[in-house]
PDB file of C-alpha atoms in Angstrom:
ATOM      1  CA  MET A   1      32.525-106.988 133.879  1.00  0.00           C
ATOM      2  CA  LYS A   2      30.851-110.021 135.429  1.00  0.00           C
ATOM      3  CA  GLY A   3      27.532-108.706 134.124  1.00  0.00           C
ATOM      4  CA  VAL A   4      28.922-108.450 130.611  1.00  0.00           C
ATOM      5  CA  HIS A   5      30.297-111.980 130.752  1.00  0.00           C
ATOM      6  CA  PHE A   6      26.948-113.246 132.036  1.00  0.00           C
ATOM      7  CA  LEU A   7      25.096-111.480 129.219  1.00  0.00           C
ATOM      8  CA  ILE A   8      27.464-112.896 126.588  1.00  0.00           C
ATOM      9  CA  SER A   9      27.137-116.392 128.062  1.00  0.00           C
ATOM     10  CA  THR A  10      23.338-116.113 128.112  1.00  0.00           C
ATOM     11  CA  LEU A  11      23.203-114.973 124.491  1.00  0.00           C
ATOM     12  CA  ALA A  12      25.503-117.833 123.484  1.00  0.00           C
ATOM     13  CA  ILE A  13      23.241-120.364 125.208  1.00  0.00           C
ATOM     14  CA  LEU A  14      20.133-118.903 123.541  1.00  0.00           C
ATOM     15  CA  ALA A  15      21.857-118.938 120.161  1.00  0.00           C
ATOM     16  CA  SER A  16      22.858-122.567 120.665  1.00  0.00           C
ATOM     17  CA  ALA A  17      19.324-123.506 121.706  1.00  0.00           C
ATOM     18  CA  THR A  18      17.910-121.796 118.623  1.00  0.00           C
ATOM     19  CA  PHE A  19      20.362-123.669 116.422  1.00  0.00           C
ATOM     20  CA  LEU A  20      19.445-126.988 118.036  1.00  0.00           C
ATOM     21  CA  VAL A  21      15.736-126.370 117.562  1.00  0.00           C
ATOM     22  CA  SER A  22      16.252-125.438 113.917  1.00  0.00           C
ATOM     23  CA  ALA A  23      18.471-128.455 113.361  1.00  0.00           C
ATOM     24  CA  SER A  24      16.006-130.955 114.852  1.00  0.00           C
ATOM     25  CA  ASP A  25      14.004-131.302 111.628  1.00  0.00           C
ATOM     26  CA  PRO A  26      16.336-130.528 108.714  1.00  0.00           C
ATOM     27  CA  SER A  27      15.353-130.478 105.084  1.00  0.00           C
ATOM     28  CA  PRO A  28      16.556-133.446 103.014  1.00  0.00           C
ATOM     29  CA  LEU A  29      20.048-133.074 101.589  1.00  0.00           C
ATOM     30  CA  GLN A  30      19.516-135.693  98.903  1.00  0.00           C
ATOM     31  CA  ASP A  31      16.766-136.644  96.451  1.00  0.00           C
ATOM     32  CA  PHE A  32      15.511-139.405  98.729  1.00  0.00           C
ATOM     33  CA  CYS A  33      16.474-141.660 101.619  1.00  0.00           C
ATOM     34  CA  VAL A  34      14.472-144.857 101.213  1.00  0.00           C
ATOM     35  CA  ALA A  35      14.038-146.286 104.691  1.00  0.00           C
ATOM     36  CA  LEU A  36      15.559-149.480 106.005  1.00  0.00           C
ATOM     37  CA  ASN A  37      15.124-150.785 109.519  1.00  0.00           C
ATOM     38  CA  ASP A  38      18.702-152.050 109.815  1.00  0.00           C
ATOM     39  CA  ASN A  39      22.047-151.305 108.215  1.00  0.00           C
ATOM     40  CA  LYS A  40      22.706-154.936 107.259  1.00  0.00           C
ATOM     41  CA  SER A  41      20.299-154.635 104.330  1.00  0.00           C
ATOM     42  CA  ALA A  42      21.511-151.188 103.245  1.00  0.00           C
ATOM     43  CA  GLY A  43      23.667-152.786 100.577  1.00  0.00           C
ATOM     44  CA  GLY A  44      26.040-151.267  98.073  1.00  0.00           C
ATOM     45  CA  TYR A  45      28.618-148.765  99.251  1.00  0.00           C
ATOM     46  CA  PHE A  46      26.764-148.088 102.525  1.00  0.00           C
ATOM     47  CA  GLY A  47      26.873-151.459 104.275  1.00  0.00           C
ATOM     48  CA  ALA A  48      27.854-151.173 107.935  1.00  0.00           C
ATOM     49  CA  ASN A  49      28.324-147.406 107.500  1.00  0.00           C
ATOM     50  CA  ALA A  50      24.749-146.777 106.321  1.00  0.00           C
ATOM     51  CA  VAL A  51      23.376-143.313 106.999  1.00  0.00           C
ATOM     52  CA  PHE A  52      20.755-143.116 109.782  1.00  0.00           C
ATOM     53  CA  VAL A  53      18.135-140.424 109.044  1.00  0.00           C
ATOM     54  CA  ASN A  54      14.832-139.780 110.905  1.00  0.00           C
ATOM     55  CA  GLY A  55      15.074-143.087 112.735  1.00  0.00           C
ATOM     56  CA  LYS A  56      15.764-145.123 109.599  1.00  0.00           C
ATOM     57  CA  PHE A  57      18.811-146.250 107.627  1.00  0.00           C
ATOM     58  CA  CYS A  58      19.073-145.124 104.009  1.00  0.00           C
ATOM     59  CA  LYS A  59      18.958-147.730 101.284  1.00  0.00           C
ATOM     60  CA  ASP A  60      21.739-147.566  98.714  1.00  0.00           C
ATOM     61  CA  PRO A  61      20.291-145.271  96.000  1.00  0.00           C
ATOM     62  CA  LYS A  62      21.552-147.688  93.324  1.00  0.00           C
ATOM     63  CA  LEU A  63      19.242-150.374  94.749  1.00  0.00           C
ATOM     64  CA  VAL A  64      16.142-148.164  94.973  1.00  0.00           C
ATOM     65  CA  ASN A  65      13.233-148.956  92.637  1.00  0.00           C
ATOM     66  CA  ALA A  66       9.690-147.718  91.966  1.00  0.00           C
ATOM     67  CA  ASN A  67       8.155-150.098  94.513  1.00  0.00           C
ATOM     68  CA  ASP A  68       9.939-148.175  97.265  1.00  0.00           C
ATOM     69  CA  PHE A  69       7.555-145.276  96.539  1.00  0.00           C
ATOM     70  CA  PHE A  70       4.388-147.331  95.958  1.00  0.00           C
ATOM     71  CA  PHE A  71       1.378-148.526  97.992  1.00  0.00           C
ATOM     72  CA  SER A  72      -1.808-150.188  96.781  1.00  0.00           C
ATOM     73  CA  GLY A  73      -5.079-150.779  98.557  1.00  0.00           C
ATOM     74  CA  LEU A  74      -6.610-147.449  99.571  1.00  0.00           C
ATOM     75  CA  GLN A  75      -9.471-148.092  97.147  1.00  0.00           C
ATOM     76  CA  ASN A  76     -10.681-150.949  99.354  1.00  0.00           C
ATOM     77  CA  PRO A  77     -13.212-150.235 102.156  1.00  0.00           C
ATOM     78  CA  ARG A  78     -12.165-151.487 105.597  1.00  0.00           C
ATOM     79  CA  ASN A  79     -14.314-153.453 108.048  1.00  0.00           C
ATOM     80  CA  THR A  80     -16.135-151.064 110.405  1.00  0.00           C
ATOM     81  CA  GLN A  81     -17.922-153.721 112.458  1.00  0.00           C
ATOM     82  CA  ASN A  82     -16.226-152.813 115.733  1.00  0.00           C
ATOM     83  CA  PRO A  83     -17.194-150.850 118.871  1.00  0.00           C
ATOM     84  CA  LEU A  84     -16.215-147.529 117.283  1.00  0.00           C
ATOM     85  CA  GLY A  85     -17.735-148.144 113.860  1.00  0.00           C
ATOM     86  CA  SER A  86     -14.616-146.840 112.125  1.00  0.00           C
ATOM     87  CA  ASN A  87     -11.356-148.106 110.697  1.00  0.00           C
ATOM     88  CA  VAL A  88      -8.186-146.195 109.810  1.00  0.00           C
ATOM     89  CA  THR A  89      -5.846-147.331 107.026  1.00  0.00           C
ATOM     90  CA  THR A  90      -2.454-145.736 107.577  1.00  0.00           C
ATOM     91  CA  VAL A  91       0.114-145.055 104.849  1.00  0.00           C
ATOM     92  CA  ASN A  92       3.266-143.757 106.519  1.00  0.00           C
ATOM     93  CA  VAL A  93       6.979-144.541 106.293  1.00  0.00           C
ATOM     94  CA  ASP A  94       6.318-148.097 107.506  1.00  0.00           C
ATOM     95  CA  GLN A  95       4.147-148.744 104.424  1.00  0.00           C
ATOM     96  CA  ILE A  96       6.072-146.628 101.869  1.00  0.00           C
ATOM     97  CA  ALA A  97       9.797-146.668 102.606  1.00  0.00           C
ATOM     98  CA  GLY A  98      10.356-143.797 100.170  1.00  0.00           C
ATOM     99  CA  LEU A  99       8.454-141.416 102.476  1.00  0.00           C
ATOM    100  CA  ASN A 100      11.475-141.269 104.769  1.00  0.00           C
ATOM    101  CA  THR A 101      12.638-137.622 105.249  1.00  0.00           C
ATOM    102  CA  LEU A 102       9.759-136.276 103.100  1.00  0.00           C
ATOM    103  CA  GLY A 103       7.574-135.179 106.019  1.00  0.00           C
ATOM    104  CA  ILE A 104       4.195-136.420 104.720  1.00  0.00           C
ATOM    105  CA  SER A 105       1.832-139.362 105.163  1.00  0.00           C
ATOM    106  CA  LEU A 106      -1.762-140.327 104.424  1.00  0.00           C
ATOM    107  CA  THR A 107      -4.714-142.174 105.939  1.00  0.00           C
ATOM    108  CA  ARG A 108      -8.056-143.470 104.748  1.00  0.00           C
ATOM    109  CA  ILE A 109     -10.841-143.466 107.335  1.00  0.00           C
ATOM    110  CA  ASP A 110     -13.960-145.612 106.872  1.00  0.00           C
ATOM    111  CA  PHE A 111     -17.083-144.908 108.945  1.00  0.00           C
ATOM    112  CA  ALA A 112     -20.220-146.948 109.476  1.00  0.00           C
ATOM    113  CA  PRO A 113     -23.383-144.907 110.166  1.00  0.00           C
ATOM    114  CA  ASN A 114     -22.784-143.241 113.556  1.00  0.00           C
ATOM    115  CA  GLY A 115     -19.172-144.419 113.381  1.00  0.00           C
ATOM    116  CA  LEU A 116     -16.631-142.408 115.353  1.00  0.00           C
ATOM    117  CA  ASN A 117     -12.928-141.720 114.988  1.00  0.00           C
ATOM    118  CA  PRO A 118     -12.586-140.888 118.697  1.00  0.00           C
ATOM    119  CA  PRO A 119     -10.824-137.873 120.228  1.00  0.00           C
ATOM    120  CA  HIS A 120      -7.104-138.223 119.563  1.00  0.00           C
ATOM    121  CA  THR A 121      -3.982-136.237 118.779  1.00  0.00           C
ATOM    122  CA  HIS A 122      -1.077-136.504 116.353  1.00  0.00           C
ATOM    123  CA  PRO A 123       1.959-135.322 118.334  1.00  0.00           C
ATOM    124  CA  ARG A 124       4.100-134.721 115.249  1.00  0.00           C
ATOM    125  CA  ALA A 125       1.711-133.545 112.535  1.00  0.00           C
ATOM    126  CA  SER A 126      -1.009-131.206 111.400  1.00  0.00           C
ATOM    127  CA  GLU A 127      -3.790-132.857 109.395  1.00  0.00           C
ATOM    128  CA  PHE A 128      -6.154-131.891 106.624  1.00  0.00           C
ATOM    129  CA  LEU A 129      -9.230-134.039 106.063  1.00  0.00           C
ATOM    130  CA  VAL A 130     -11.080-134.458 102.765  1.00  0.00           C
ATOM    131  CA  VAL A 131     -14.540-136.081 102.740  1.00  0.00           C
ATOM    132  CA  LEU A 132     -15.030-138.430  99.797  1.00  0.00           C
ATOM    133  CA  GLU A 133     -18.436-139.825 100.739  1.00  0.00           C
ATOM    134  CA  GLY A 134     -21.001-139.119 103.444  1.00  0.00           C
ATOM    135  CA  THR A 135     -21.447-136.462 106.114  1.00  0.00           C
ATOM    136  CA  LEU A 136     -19.077-135.974 109.042  1.00  0.00           C
ATOM    137  CA  TYR A 137     -19.280-133.849 112.173  1.00  0.00           C
ATOM    138  CA  VAL A 138     -15.674-132.904 112.983  1.00  0.00           C
ATOM    139  CA  GLY A 139     -13.914-130.719 115.494  1.00  0.00           C
ATOM    140  CA  PHE A 140     -10.854-129.907 117.554  1.00  0.00           C
ATOM    141  CA  VAL A 141     -10.147-128.346 120.958  1.00  0.00           C
ATOM    142  CA  THR A 142      -7.554-125.643 121.524  1.00  0.00           C
ATOM    143  CA  SER A 143      -4.912-125.784 124.268  1.00  0.00           C
ATOM    144  CA  ASN A 144      -5.434-124.721 127.900  1.00  0.00           C
ATOM    145  CA  GLY A 145      -3.862-121.316 127.276  1.00  0.00           C
ATOM    146  CA  ASP A 146      -6.497-120.599 124.631  1.00  0.00           C
ATOM    147  CA  GLY A 147      -9.345-121.624 126.907  1.00  0.00           C
ATOM    148  CA  ASN A 148      -9.940-125.099 125.437  1.00  0.00           C
ATOM    149  CA  ARG A 149     -12.194-123.662 122.747  1.00  0.00           C
ATOM    150  CA  LEU A 150     -14.064-126.135 120.552  1.00  0.00           C
ATOM    151  CA  PHE A 151     -14.185-125.611 116.776  1.00  0.00           C
ATOM    152  CA  THR A 152     -16.661-127.840 114.913  1.00  0.00           C
ATOM    153  CA  LYS A 153     -18.091-128.171 111.429  1.00  0.00           C
ATOM    154  CA  VAL A 154     -20.399-130.519 109.514  1.00  0.00           C
ATOM    155  CA  LEU A 155     -18.629-131.666 106.349  1.00  0.00           C
ATOM    156  CA  ASN A 156     -20.141-133.076 103.190  1.00  0.00           C
ATOM    157  CA  LYS A 157     -18.608-134.710 100.118  1.00  0.00           C
ATOM    158  CA  GLY A 158     -15.731-132.614  98.811  1.00  0.00           C
ATOM    159  CA  ASP A 159     -15.347-130.511 101.965  1.00  0.00           C
ATOM    160  CA  VAL A 160     -11.972-130.027 103.655  1.00  0.00           C
ATOM    161  CA  PHE A 161     -11.102-129.329 107.304  1.00  0.00           C
ATOM    162  CA  VAL A 162      -7.739-128.743 109.017  1.00  0.00           C
ATOM    163  CA  PHE A 163      -6.625-129.962 112.458  1.00  0.00           C
ATOM    164  CA  PRO A 164      -3.583-128.109 113.887  1.00  0.00           C
ATOM    165  CA  ILE A 165      -0.627-130.126 115.146  1.00  0.00           C
ATOM    166  CA  GLY A 166      -0.973-131.738 118.552  1.00  0.00           C
ATOM    167  CA  LEU A 167      -4.581-130.667 119.239  1.00  0.00           C
ATOM    168  CA  ILE A 168      -7.305-133.125 120.253  1.00  0.00           C
ATOM    169  CA  HIS A 169      -9.714-133.751 117.375  1.00  0.00           C
ATOM    170  CA  PHE A 170     -12.420-136.193 116.241  1.00  0.00           C
ATOM    171  CA  GLN A 171     -14.742-137.175 113.377  1.00  0.00           C
ATOM    172  CA  LEU A 172     -18.286-138.599 113.671  1.00  0.00           C
ATOM    173  CA  ASN A 173     -20.444-139.949 110.829  1.00  0.00           C
ATOM    174  CA  VAL A 174     -23.784-138.167 111.279  1.00  0.00           C
ATOM    175  CA  GLY A 175     -25.265-139.536 108.056  1.00  0.00           C
ATOM    176  CA  HIS A 176     -27.345-142.644 107.483  1.00  0.00           C
ATOM    177  CA  VAL A 177     -24.885-144.295 105.078  1.00  0.00           C
ATOM    178  CA  ASN A 178     -21.213-145.220 105.197  1.00  0.00           C
ATOM    179  CA  ALA A 179     -18.723-142.356 104.989  1.00  0.00           C
ATOM    180  CA  VAL A 180     -15.141-142.212 103.700  1.00  0.00           C
ATOM    181  CA  ALA A 181     -12.478-139.566 104.248  1.00  0.00           C
ATOM    182  CA  PHE A 182      -8.820-139.201 103.343  1.00  0.00           C
ATOM    183  CA  ALA A 183      -6.399-137.323 105.586  1.00  0.00           C
ATOM    184  CA  GLY A 184      -2.991-135.918 104.748  1.00  0.00           C
ATOM    185  CA  LEU A 185      -0.510-135.392 107.592  1.00  0.00           C
ATOM    186  CA  SER A 186       2.647-133.297 107.800  1.00  0.00           C
ATOM    187  CA  SER A 187       4.917-136.069 109.066  1.00  0.00           C
ATOM    188  CA  GLN A 188       6.218-139.358 107.711  1.00  0.00           C
ATOM    189  CA  ASN A 189       5.304-140.853 111.104  1.00  0.00           C
ATOM    190  CA  PRO A 190       2.759-138.545 112.804  1.00  0.00           C
ATOM    191  CA  GLY A 191       1.919-140.867 115.688  1.00  0.00           C
ATOM    192  CA  VAL A 192      -1.519-141.098 117.279  1.00  0.00           C
ATOM    193  CA  ILE A 193      -2.637-140.841 120.908  1.00  0.00           C
ATOM    194  CA  THR A 194      -6.270-141.863 121.419  1.00  0.00           C
ATOM    195  CA  ILE A 195      -7.280-140.019 124.570  1.00  0.00           C
ATOM    196  CA  ALA A 196      -9.543-142.619 126.215  1.00  0.00           C
ATOM    197  CA  ASN A 197      -7.153-145.470 125.419  1.00  0.00           C
ATOM    198  CA  ALA A 198      -4.150-143.597 126.790  1.00  0.00           C
ATOM    199  CA  VAL A 199      -5.831-142.363 129.979  1.00  0.00           C
ATOM    200  CA  PHE A 200      -7.903-145.399 130.954  1.00  0.00           C
ATOM    201  CA  GLY A 201      -6.158-148.203 129.051  1.00  0.00           C
ATOM    202  CA  SER A 202      -2.489-147.537 129.787  1.00  0.00           C
ATOM    203  CA  LYS A 203      -0.235-150.465 130.707  1.00  0.00           C
ATOM    204  CA  PRO A 204       0.347-150.527 133.613  1.00  0.00           C
ATOM    205  CA  PRO A 205      -2.738-148.540 134.652  1.00  0.00           C
ATOM    206  CA  ILE A 206      -2.447-144.988 135.914  1.00  0.00           C
ATOM    207  CA  ASN A 207      -3.013-144.791 139.675  1.00  0.00           C
ATOM    208  CA  PRO A 208      -6.834-144.498 140.093  1.00  0.00           C
ATOM    209  CA  ASP A 209      -6.364-141.775 142.703  1.00  0.00           C
ATOM    210  CA  VAL A 210      -4.696-139.621 140.054  1.00  0.00           C
ATOM    211  CA  LEU A 211      -7.577-140.054 137.602  1.00  0.00           C
ATOM    212  CA  ALA A 212     -10.310-139.669 140.228  1.00  0.00           C
ATOM    213  CA  LYS A 213      -8.853-136.328 141.287  1.00  0.00           C
ATOM    214  CA  ALA A 214      -8.107-135.197 137.731  1.00  0.00           C
ATOM    215  CA  PHE A 215     -11.654-135.908 136.505  1.00  0.00           C
ATOM    216  CA  GLN A 216     -13.318-135.065 139.848  1.00  0.00           C
ATOM    217  CA  VAL A 217     -15.266-138.344 139.921  1.00  0.00           C
ATOM    218  CA  ASP A 218     -15.690-141.197 142.372  1.00  0.00           C
ATOM    219  CA  GLY A 219     -12.964-143.844 142.343  1.00  0.00           C
ATOM    220  CA  ASN A 220     -15.548-146.476 141.353  1.00  0.00           C
ATOM    221  CA  VAL A 221     -16.092-144.655 138.064  1.00  0.00           C
ATOM    222  CA  VAL A 222     -12.369-144.759 137.318  1.00  0.00           C
ATOM    223  CA  ASP A 223     -12.220-148.427 138.300  1.00  0.00           C
ATOM    224  CA  TYR A 224     -15.077-149.177 135.888  1.00  0.00           C
ATOM    225  CA  LEU A 225     -13.446-147.288 133.037  1.00  0.00           C
ATOM    226  CA  GLN A 226     -10.049-148.918 133.552  1.00  0.00           C
ATOM    227  CA  LYS A 227     -11.663-152.357 133.311  1.00  0.00           C
ATOM    228  CA  GLN A 228     -13.169-151.645 129.889  1.00  0.00           C
ATOM    229  CA  PHE A 229     -11.662-152.851 126.616  1.00  0.00           C
ATOM    230  CA  TRP A 230     -10.494-149.754 124.743  1.00  0.00           C
ATOM    231  CA  TYR A 231     -10.608-150.580 121.034  1.00  0.00           C
ATOM    232  CA  ASP A 232      -7.931-149.221 118.701  1.00  0.00           C
ATOM    233  CA  ASN A 233      -9.304-148.437 115.234  1.00  0.00           C
ATOM    234  CA  ASN A 234      -5.874-147.813 113.688  1.00  0.00           C
TER     235      ASN A 234
END
Protein backbone atom coordinates (compact mmCIF):
# COMPACT_ATOMS: atom_id res chain seq x y z
CA MET A 1 0.00 0.00 0.00
CA LYS A 2 2.87 2.36 0.78
CA GLY A 3 4.24 1.65 -2.69
CA VAL A 4 0.93 2.58 -4.28
CA HIS A 5 0.74 5.81 -2.31
CA PHE A 6 4.32 6.64 -3.31
CA LEU A 7 3.55 5.99 -6.98
CA ILE A 8 0.42 8.16 -6.85
CA SER A 9 2.33 10.95 -5.10
CA THR A 10 5.14 10.76 -7.67
CA LEU A 11 2.71 10.93 -10.58
CA ALA A 12 0.96 13.91 -8.98
CA ILE A 13 4.27 15.75 -8.60
CA LEU A 14 5.23 15.02 -12.23
CA ALA A 15 1.82 16.17 -13.42
CA SER A 16 2.15 19.38 -11.43
CA ALA A 17 5.65 19.99 -12.80
CA THR A 18 4.39 19.47 -16.35
CA PHE A 19 1.57 21.93 -15.74
CA LEU A 20 3.97 24.51 -14.33
CA VAL A 21 6.31 24.18 -17.30
CA SER A 22 3.43 24.54 -19.74
CA ALA A 23 2.06 27.51 -17.84
CA SER A 24 5.37 29.41 -17.77
CA ASP A 25 4.90 30.88 -21.25
CA PRO A 26 1.15 31.10 -21.93
CA SER A 27 -0.42 32.32 -25.13
CA PRO A 28 -2.00 35.78 -24.96
CA LEU A 29 -5.58 35.84 -23.73
CA GLN A 30 -6.33 39.23 -25.25
CA ASP A 31 -5.62 41.03 -28.53
CA PHE A 32 -2.66 42.87 -27.03
CA CYS A 33 -1.08 43.98 -23.77
CA VAL A 34 0.83 47.17 -24.53
CA ALA A 35 3.66 47.33 -22.01
CA LEU A 36 4.03 49.85 -19.22
CA ASN A 37 6.85 49.88 -16.71
CA ASP A 38 4.63 50.88 -13.78
CA ASN A 39 0.97 50.65 -12.87
CA LYS A 40 0.64 54.38 -12.12
CA SER A 41 0.52 55.15 -15.84
CA ALA A 42 -1.79 52.26 -16.72
CA GLY A 43 -4.75 54.62 -16.71
CA GLY A 44 -8.42 53.99 -17.28
CA TYR A 45 -10.13 51.18 -15.42
CA PHE A 46 -6.82 49.47 -14.56
CA GLY A 47 -5.08 52.03 -12.36
CA ALA A 48 -3.56 50.49 -9.24
CA ASN A 49 -4.99 47.09 -10.24
CA ALA A 50 -3.20 46.98 -13.61
CA VAL A 51 -2.48 43.53 -14.99
CA PHE A 52 1.19 42.46 -14.85
CA VAL A 53 2.11 40.24 -17.84
CA ASN A 54 5.61 39.08 -18.91
CA GLY A 55 7.29 41.55 -16.59
CA LYS A 56 5.22 44.52 -17.76
CA PHE A 57 1.94 46.18 -16.80
CA CYS A 58 -0.78 46.36 -19.45
CA LYS A 59 -1.86 49.74 -20.71
CA ASP A 60 -5.59 50.40 -20.70
CA PRO A 61 -6.71 49.20 -24.17
CA LYS A 62 -8.83 52.36 -24.54
CA LEU A 63 -5.64 54.45 -24.36
CA VAL A 64 -3.66 52.37 -26.86
CA ASN A 65 -2.79 53.98 -30.21
CA ALA A 66 -0.84 53.13 -33.37
CA ASN A 67 2.42 54.53 -31.98
CA ASP A 68 2.42 51.74 -29.40
CA PHE A 69 3.13 49.32 -32.27
CA PHE A 70 5.56 51.53 -34.23
CA PHE A 71 9.34 52.02 -34.49
CA SER A 72 11.30 54.07 -37.01
CA GLY A 73 14.99 54.10 -37.79
CA LEU A 74 16.07 50.66 -39.01
CA GLN A 75 16.81 52.16 -42.42
CA ASN A 76 19.70 54.11 -40.92
CA PRO A 77 23.21 52.55 -40.85
CA ARG A 78 24.87 52.52 -37.42
CA ASN A 79 28.44 53.58 -36.62
CA THR A 80 30.78 50.57 -36.83
CA GLN A 81 33.97 52.41 -35.88
CA ASN A 82 34.58 50.39 -32.72
CA PRO A 83 36.87 47.50 -31.71
CA LEU A 84 34.44 44.90 -33.06
CA GLY A 85 33.54 46.68 -36.28
CA SER A 86 29.84 45.98 -35.77
CA ASN A 87 26.77 47.58 -34.25
CA VAL A 88 23.45 46.02 -33.27
CA THR A 89 20.18 47.98 -33.34
CA THR A 90 17.66 46.21 -31.13
CA VAL A 91 13.88 46.45 -31.50
CA ASN A 92 12.31 44.58 -28.59
CA VAL A 93 9.56 45.31 -26.07
CA ASP A 94 11.57 48.25 -24.70
CA GLN A 95 11.38 49.96 -28.12
CA ILE A 96 7.89 48.80 -29.18
CA ALA A 97 5.58 48.50 -26.18
CA GLY A 98 3.02 46.63 -28.28
CA LEU A 99 5.39 43.64 -28.58
CA ASN A 100 4.56 42.65 -25.02
CA THR A 101 3.22 39.03 -24.89
CA LEU A 102 3.73 38.57 -28.67
CA GLY A 103 6.97 36.59 -28.39
CA ILE A 104 8.93 38.28 -31.21
CA SER A 105 11.59 40.95 -31.68
CA LEU A 106 14.01 42.19 -34.32
CA THR A 107 17.56 43.48 -34.74
CA ARG A 108 19.57 45.18 -37.44
CA ILE A 109 23.28 44.36 -37.50
CA ASP A 110 25.77 46.61 -39.31
CA PHE A 111 29.26 45.31 -40.14
CA ALA A 112 32.37 47.12 -41.31
CA PRO A 113 34.73 45.04 -43.49
CA ASN A 114 36.07 42.30 -41.18
CA GLY A 115 33.52 43.38 -38.58
CA LEU A 116 32.44 40.76 -36.06
CA ASN A 117 29.31 40.15 -34.03
CA PRO A 118 31.22 38.09 -31.45
CA PRO A 119 30.23 34.70 -30.02
CA HIS A 120 27.11 35.17 -27.92
CA THR A 121 23.87 33.49 -26.92
CA HIS A 122 20.23 34.51 -26.60
CA PRO A 123 18.97 32.65 -23.52
CA ARG A 124 15.29 33.09 -24.40
CA ALA A 125 15.11 32.97 -28.20
CA SER A 126 15.93 31.22 -31.43
CA GLU A 127 17.08 33.52 -34.23
CA PHE A 128 16.89 33.62 -37.99
CA LEU A 129 19.29 35.90 -39.85
CA VAL A 130 18.67 37.47 -43.26
CA VAL A 131 21.58 39.08 -45.15
CA LEU A 132 20.58 42.30 -46.89
CA GLU A 133 24.01 43.37 -48.12
CA GLY A 134 27.49 41.84 -48.14
CA THR A 135 28.94 38.45 -47.30
CA LEU A 136 28.92 36.93 -43.81
CA TYR A 137 30.60 33.87 -42.34
CA VAL A 138 28.22 32.62 -39.63
CA GLY A 139 28.04 29.67 -37.30
CA PHE A 140 26.88 28.13 -34.05
CA VAL A 141 28.18 25.48 -31.64
CA THR A 142 26.03 22.69 -30.25
CA SER A 143 25.82 21.82 -26.54
CA ASN A 144 28.28 19.59 -24.65
CA GLY A 145 25.99 16.57 -24.95
CA ASP A 146 26.14 16.86 -28.74
CA GLY A 147 29.91 17.11 -28.78
CA ASN A 148 30.17 20.89 -29.26
CA ARG A 149 29.84 20.52 -33.02
CA LEU A 150 30.37 23.63 -35.12
CA PHE A 151 27.97 24.44 -37.97
CA THR A 152 29.11 27.22 -40.31
CA LYS A 153 28.04 28.76 -43.60
CA VAL A 154 29.05 31.68 -45.84
CA LEU A 155 25.98 33.79 -46.55
CA ASN A 156 25.40 36.23 -49.37
CA LYS A 157 22.67 38.78 -50.05
CA GLY A 158 19.25 37.19 -49.61
CA ASP A 159 20.51 34.13 -47.73
CA VAL A 160 18.96 33.02 -44.43
CA PHE A 161 20.47 31.10 -41.51
CA VAL A 162 18.92 29.88 -38.23
CA PHE A 163 20.52 29.82 -34.77
CA PRO A 164 18.76 27.52 -32.25
CA ILE A 165 17.78 28.92 -28.86
CA GLY A 166 20.53 29.28 -26.29
CA LEU A 167 23.43 28.12 -28.50
CA ILE A 168 26.62 30.14 -28.94
CA HIS A 169 26.73 31.77 -32.38
CA PHE A 170 28.55 34.52 -34.31
CA GLN A 171 28.68 36.47 -37.59
CA LEU A 172 31.81 37.79 -39.36
CA ASN A 173 31.91 40.08 -42.41
CA VAL A 174 34.31 38.34 -44.80
CA GLY A 175 33.67 40.76 -47.66
CA HIS A 176 35.51 43.92 -48.60
CA VAL A 177 32.51 46.24 -48.19
CA ASN A 178 30.04 46.98 -45.41
CA ALA A 179 27.45 44.30 -44.67
CA VAL A 180 23.93 44.52 -43.23
CA ALA A 181 21.73 41.79 -41.79
CA PHE A 182 18.35 41.67 -40.08
CA ALA A 183 17.57 39.08 -37.41
CA GLY A 184 14.20 37.97 -36.11
CA LEU A 185 14.04 36.45 -32.62
CA SER A 186 11.37 34.33 -30.94
CA SER A 187 11.06 36.45 -27.80
CA GLN A 188 9.93 39.97 -26.98
CA ASN A 189 13.07 40.24 -24.83
CA PRO A 190 15.56 37.55 -25.96
CA GLY A 191 18.50 38.76 -23.89
CA VAL A 192 22.11 38.52 -25.01
CA ILE A 193 25.19 37.06 -23.30
CA THR A 194 28.43 37.93 -25.09
CA ILE A 195 30.79 35.14 -24.06
CA ALA A 196 34.06 37.08 -23.73
CA ASN A 197 32.38 39.97 -21.92
CA ALA A 198 30.61 37.67 -19.47
CA VAL A 199 33.62 35.46 -18.70
CA PHE A 200 36.42 38.03 -18.59
CA GLY A 201 34.51 41.27 -17.99
CA SER A 202 32.10 40.31 -15.22
CA LYS A 203 31.62 42.69 -12.29
CA PRO A 204 33.03 41.74 -9.86
CA PRO A 205 35.57 39.59 -11.73
CA ILE A 206 35.40 35.82 -11.62
CA ASN A 207 38.16 34.36 -9.43
CA PRO A 208 41.21 34.03 -11.76
CA ASP A 209 41.93 30.57 -10.37
CA VAL A 210 38.56 29.41 -11.68
CA LEU A 211 39.25 30.73 -15.19
CA ALA A 212 42.87 29.53 -15.28
CA LYS A 213 41.74 26.00 -14.48
CA ALA A 214 38.70 26.13 -16.76
CA PHE A 215 40.72 27.30 -19.78
CA GLN A 216 43.90 25.41 -18.79
CA VAL A 217 46.09 28.51 -19.15
CA ASP A 218 48.56 30.36 -16.96
CA GLY A 219 47.06 32.79 -14.45
CA ASN A 220 48.92 35.66 -16.15
CA VAL A 221 46.87 35.09 -19.29
CA VAL A 222 43.64 35.36 -17.31
CA ASP A 223 44.92 38.46 -15.53
CA TYR A 224 45.69 40.06 -18.91
CA LEU A 225 42.27 39.22 -20.32
CA GLN A 226 40.41 40.50 -17.26
CA LYS A 227 42.19 43.85 -17.57
CA GLN A 228 41.00 44.38 -21.15
CA PHE A 229 38.06 46.60 -22.10
CA TRP A 230 35.35 44.31 -23.46
CA TYR A 231 33.27 46.35 -25.89
CA ASP A 232 29.51 45.81 -26.10
CA ASN A 233 28.18 46.29 -29.64
CA ASN A 234 24.51 46.15 -28.60
